[in-house]
Coordinates of C-alpha atoms in Angstrom, one line a residue:
M16 CA -12.0 11.2 -6.9
S17 CA -13.8 8.7 -9.1
Q18 CA -15.8 5.7 -7.7
L19 CA -14.0 2.4 -7.2
T20 CA -15.5 -0.6 -8.9
I21 CA -15.7 -4.0 -7.4
K22 CA -14.6 -6.7 -9.8
Q23 CA -16.0 -10.2 -9.1
P24 CA -14.9 -13.5 -10.7
Q25 CA -17.0 -14.5 -13.7
N26 CA -17.5 -18.1 -12.5
T27 CA -20.5 -17.8 -10.1
D28 CA -20.2 -21.5 -9.0
V29 CA -16.9 -20.6 -7.3
M30 CA -18.5 -17.6 -5.5
G31 CA -21.2 -19.8 -3.9
H32 CA -18.8 -22.4 -2.5
E33 CA -15.6 -20.6 -1.7
K34 CA -14.7 -17.7 0.5
L35 CA -13.7 -14.5 -1.3
H36 CA -10.9 -12.2 -0.2
Q37 CA -11.0 -8.5 -1.2
Y38 CA -8.0 -6.6 -2.3
L39 CA -7.5 -2.9 -3.2
T40 CA -5.7 -2.7 -6.6
F41 CA -3.6 0.2 -7.6
L42 CA -0.9 1.2 -10.1
V43 CA 2.7 1.8 -9.2
G44 CA 4.5 2.7 -12.4
N45 CA 3.0 0.4 -15.1
E46 CA 2.4 -2.4 -12.6
N47 CA -0.9 -3.3 -11.0
L48 CA -0.4 -4.3 -7.3
A49 CA -2.8 -5.0 -4.5
I50 CA -3.1 -5.1 -0.7
N51 CA -5.8 -6.7 1.5
I52 CA -8.8 -4.3 1.8
L53 CA -8.7 -4.8 5.6
D54 CA -5.4 -3.0 5.7
V55 CA -6.9 0.1 4.0
K56 CA -8.2 2.8 6.3
E57 CA -8.9 5.5 3.8
I58 CA -7.9 6.8 0.4
I59 CA -7.2 10.5 0.1
E60 CA -6.2 13.0 -2.7
I61 CA -2.8 14.5 -2.5
N62 CA -2.5 17.8 -0.7
T63 CA 0.6 19.3 0.8
I64 CA 3.3 16.9 1.7
T65 CA 6.0 18.4 3.9
R66 CA 9.5 17.0 3.1
V67 CA 11.4 16.0 6.2
P68 CA 15.2 16.5 5.9
M69 CA 17.6 13.5 6.2
T70 CA 15.1 10.8 5.5
P71 CA 15.4 7.9 3.1
Q72 CA 14.3 8.6 -0.5
Y73 CA 11.2 6.5 -0.2
I74 CA 9.9 8.7 2.6
K75 CA 8.1 11.4 0.7
G76 CA 7.4 13.4 3.9
V77 CA 4.4 14.0 6.2
I78 CA 0.9 15.2 5.9
N79 CA -1.5 16.8 8.3
L80 CA -4.5 14.5 8.5
R81 CA -7.2 16.1 10.8
G82 CA -4.5 17.4 13.1
N83 CA -2.3 14.2 13.1
V84 CA 1.1 13.9 11.5
V85 CA 1.1 11.0 9.1
P86 CA 4.3 9.8 7.3
V87 CA 3.9 9.2 3.5
I88 CA 5.9 6.5 1.8
D89 CA 6.5 6.7 -2.0
L90 CA 5.7 3.0 -2.7
S91 CA 7.5 3.1 -6.1
A92 CA 10.7 4.3 -4.4
R93 CA 10.2 1.8 -1.6
L94 CA 10.0 -1.0 -4.1
G95 CA 13.4 0.0 -5.5
R96 CA 12.1 2.0 -8.5
E97 CA 12.1 5.6 -9.5
C98 CA 10.2 8.1 -7.4
S99 CA 6.6 8.6 -8.4
E100 CA 5.6 11.6 -10.5
V101 CA 2.5 13.3 -9.0
T102 CA -0.4 13.5 -11.5
K103 CA -4.1 14.1 -11.3
R104 CA -4.7 10.4 -10.5
T105 CA -2.0 10.1 -7.8
C106 CA -3.4 9.5 -4.3
I107 CA -2.5 8.4 -0.8
V108 CA -3.7 5.1 0.5
L109 CA -3.8 5.2 4.3
V110 CA -3.0 2.0 6.0
Q111 CA -2.6 0.9 9.7
V112 CA 0.5 -1.2 10.4
E113 CA 0.6 -3.2 13.6
H114 CA 3.6 -4.4 15.6
N115 CA 4.0 -5.3 19.3
D116 CA 0.6 -4.0 20.2
E117 CA 1.4 -0.6 18.7
S118 CA -0.1 0.8 15.5
Q119 CA 1.1 3.4 13.1
L120 CA -1.0 5.1 10.5
L121 CA 0.9 5.5 7.2
G122 CA 0.2 7.0 3.8
M123 CA 1.3 5.1 0.7
L124 CA 1.7 7.3 -2.4
V125 CA 0.5 5.4 -5.4
D126 CA 0.1 6.5 -9.1
A127 CA -3.7 5.6 -9.2
V128 CA -6.2 3.5 -7.3
D129 CA -7.9 1.0 -9.6
E130 CA -10.6 -1.2 -8.1
I131 CA -11.6 -3.5 -5.3
L132 CA -11.0 -7.1 -6.5
D133 CA -12.8 -10.2 -5.1
L134 CA -10.5 -13.2 -5.3
P135 CA -11.6 -16.7 -4.3
E136 CA -9.0 -18.7 -2.2
A137 CA -8.3 -21.0 -5.2
N138 CA -7.0 -17.9 -7.1
I139 CA -4.5 -16.9 -4.4
L140 CA -1.2 -18.7 -5.0
P141 CA 2.1 -18.7 -3.2
P142 CA 4.7 -16.1 -4.3
P143 CA 7.3 -17.2 -6.8
D144 CA 10.7 -18.2 -5.5
F145 CA 12.5 -16.1 -8.2
G146 CA 11.9 -13.8 -11.1
A147 CA 10.0 -11.0 -9.5
D148 CA 11.4 -7.5 -9.6
I149 CA 10.1 -6.9 -6.1
R150 CA 11.8 -8.3 -3.0
N151 CA 10.3 -11.7 -2.3
D152 CA 9.6 -10.9 1.4
F153 CA 7.4 -8.0 0.2
I154 CA 5.1 -10.4 -1.7
Q155 CA 2.4 -12.1 0.3
A156 CA 0.9 -14.0 -2.6
M157 CA 0.0 -13.9 -6.3
G158 CA -3.6 -13.4 -7.3
R159 CA -4.8 -15.0 -10.5
V160 CA -7.2 -12.9 -12.4
G161 CA -8.2 -14.6 -15.7
D162 CA -4.9 -15.4 -17.4
D163 CA -3.0 -12.7 -15.6
F164 CA -1.4 -12.4 -12.2
I165 CA -1.4 -9.5 -9.7
I166 CA 1.1 -9.2 -6.9
L167 CA -0.5 -9.1 -3.5
L168 CA 1.8 -7.1 -1.2
N169 CA 2.5 -7.9 2.5
I170 CA 2.1 -4.5 3.9
N171 CA 3.8 -5.4 7.2
R172 CA 6.9 -6.4 5.3
V173 CA 6.9 -3.5 2.9
L174 CA 6.8 -1.3 6.0
S175 CA 9.0 -3.3 8.3
V176 CA 9.7 -2.8 12.0
K177 CA 12.9 -1.0 11.2
E178 CA 11.1 1.5 8.9
L179 CA 8.4 2.0 11.5
S180 CA 10.9 3.1 14.1
Q181 CA 12.3 5.6 11.5
L182 CA 8.8 6.8 10.8
K183 CA 8.2 7.4 14.6
Q184 CA 11.4 9.4 14.8
I185 CA 10.3 11.5 11.8
T186 CA 6.9 12.1 13.3
D187 CA 8.5 13.1 16.7
Y188 CA 11.0 15.3 14.9
E189 CA 8.3 17.1 12.9
I190 CA 6.1 17.7 16.0
S191 CA 9.0 18.9 18.1
N192 CA 10.4 21.3 15.4
S193 CA 7.2 22.7 14.1
G194 CA 4.6 22.3 16.8
S195 CA 2.2 20.9 14.2
A196 CA 2.4 19.7 10.6
T197 CA 1.6 22.0 7.7

């Protein structure tokens, strides 16, 4: 996998006086999205994904990650779009989602990882009230990069408590029916 670049704002005065926030940017379809870098545990290449019967379309399946069963979410399908086509650049972004003192490691299937983006607080704006083709509760904020905007996803909303319980059931089902993931 190629090296990630870190893109910093061009205005060096802003960097000296304002706290920067880092985001991992990635492509889903033709759209550039981002999540807080602190939510990212690891980025891995696609290997074998085992489909689990009777799961929502956005749950691609499970992978074996060093002996652990990890559910993989097709982020494109989760956002209400077509399922992702797997290419050479497709990868899995592993994230840790927390709820009620429990954590779940999840894989998000994305079309390509782009870069690590440093954004000053002044360039992080509230999400729009309307007009986005992504559910508003999935959007944490908008990041201004030059004249463009990038959607900063709220990973805990994209993978809500309801979905987490479904993922736990999938993991338990896979373990009980196969003894281990393939």
